[in-house]
């Protein structure tokens, strides 16, 4: 089979199987699986209202998925996008408090840039710790995101708090001139366009520029990168910075387009869902766009599942978890040569054909 | 602050160390056993949350906290077994699988645990270790989870088993050299699946102590990354079960600083003090890891500590 066909077929099959298993899971809870599948589709893509909700959720997912995908192309498993997102949101909300921004598109851009810089620095810290201190970036990025959430709460409930926000601590609302509006009067905001543009631009960068290619060499074969003298550390930090900037931008956009200020609702798990999206897209920025829309749809359908069928809102998380597990397991089928497998099966049905595969996972030699 | 406040603060931190340290202890022992066999299980965060829910549900339904503990440990073992099986497939990365199981475990726990948020479940009894003191503050701080002695025994037992028993040596063999294990005719995936499942069982005891001891309720914020901190904690403990015991209490104490300060009336920086365990973990990693070299005592097959 053509590799690209496998890239598409395996995830599609895995998601389909995940939906099937999820149907079994809710059937166990006494809900008709057919109703669940219908509601999932209706809540995600059923009508224009659902589409707006889906696309609104897909925008931050695209950006947080980039925070996983870009470092992954440089050989790093960074899972701390949630931290970059909340700090990005905090920076975007804090900048107008510190300096008077022009209340127009330029001001919005500056606030978004502040968010991107905050996110970039945060993920670069994880990359720096790996390159210079040899610390596993998966663990450090996740720990850093807990620190980021602590910092976020500290500032939102302390120094940056709007005294008028009594029950729900929040920063002062942004000036209406700084807010990101909907596209053509809909609920879908311009953040979606930013997300798509970022995915396309970074996808082109990875494939058609020398620096993008170098990042892929560093991630694909560190020994080769060393032999041809690529500045591996600088490229790893660049990939981390770009990924972190995307996640920080996601936070800034959420603040400027959805919440209008930084509050606890910003910590909504987009960073973690982005990990799943990036893995399904096989860390390909262009493929992130459709995958983010599908999973934005599942997220959007969550509240409908709760209202219509009485399922807990976390049931979408179960679906995501099952899908993630199956996507990873489907990797095992990628290398199977089906034609040879069938031929062997027909010739010697008693031989199950299992060979002791080396299980040791070699990260880098 | 007055002397009384200092005593209250220190008692609250020590009490917190003993209370918060117990889940840390079990999770780090489970992670230690898993990593000794050459695999890393980041999914222990999911195991912890799922087992916390299962333990609470089990205790609520049966009326016995000990059956609840068993339910929690079993749920933990099941989820960890899934991790072990998945990672035995070719081309499946243990770090990514851990993230997936974290999501799945938390989703299952939040979903199935929805009806458990309101009710009360019977609790694990407390051991009053503070009887020697007249101060009620000290007495209440030293109400220790009855699972703590079990954890201490388990740490010693694991340490002895790794050093002295055939099973312990086999686990270490699989962790240090898959090739040597195969050459001796043992199944590397088999040993690793067994070690991962047993590690999940032990981590499940930690989950049970989250919901069946003070404050003793189930909610969706029950764990805040203890399962992940445990991964770093095992690195800090250099893969020794005995050092895991010390590290767990240290981290428990660090996690108790924020609530302890709040209890004596210092409200400033509550969220900052709550990040102390994470910052401490990062600092420990900065001190103990060196670029280009493997951490001392690390199992040779472990992907997380292999460096270029």
XYZ file of C-alpha atoms in Angstrom, chain B residues 35 122 185 236 264 292:
6
model
C 10.943 1.279 35.186
C -16.307 4.589 54.681
C 15.313 -17.938 27.410
C 15.525 11.465 42.083
C -2.016 29.664 59.922
C 25.183 13.142 27.370
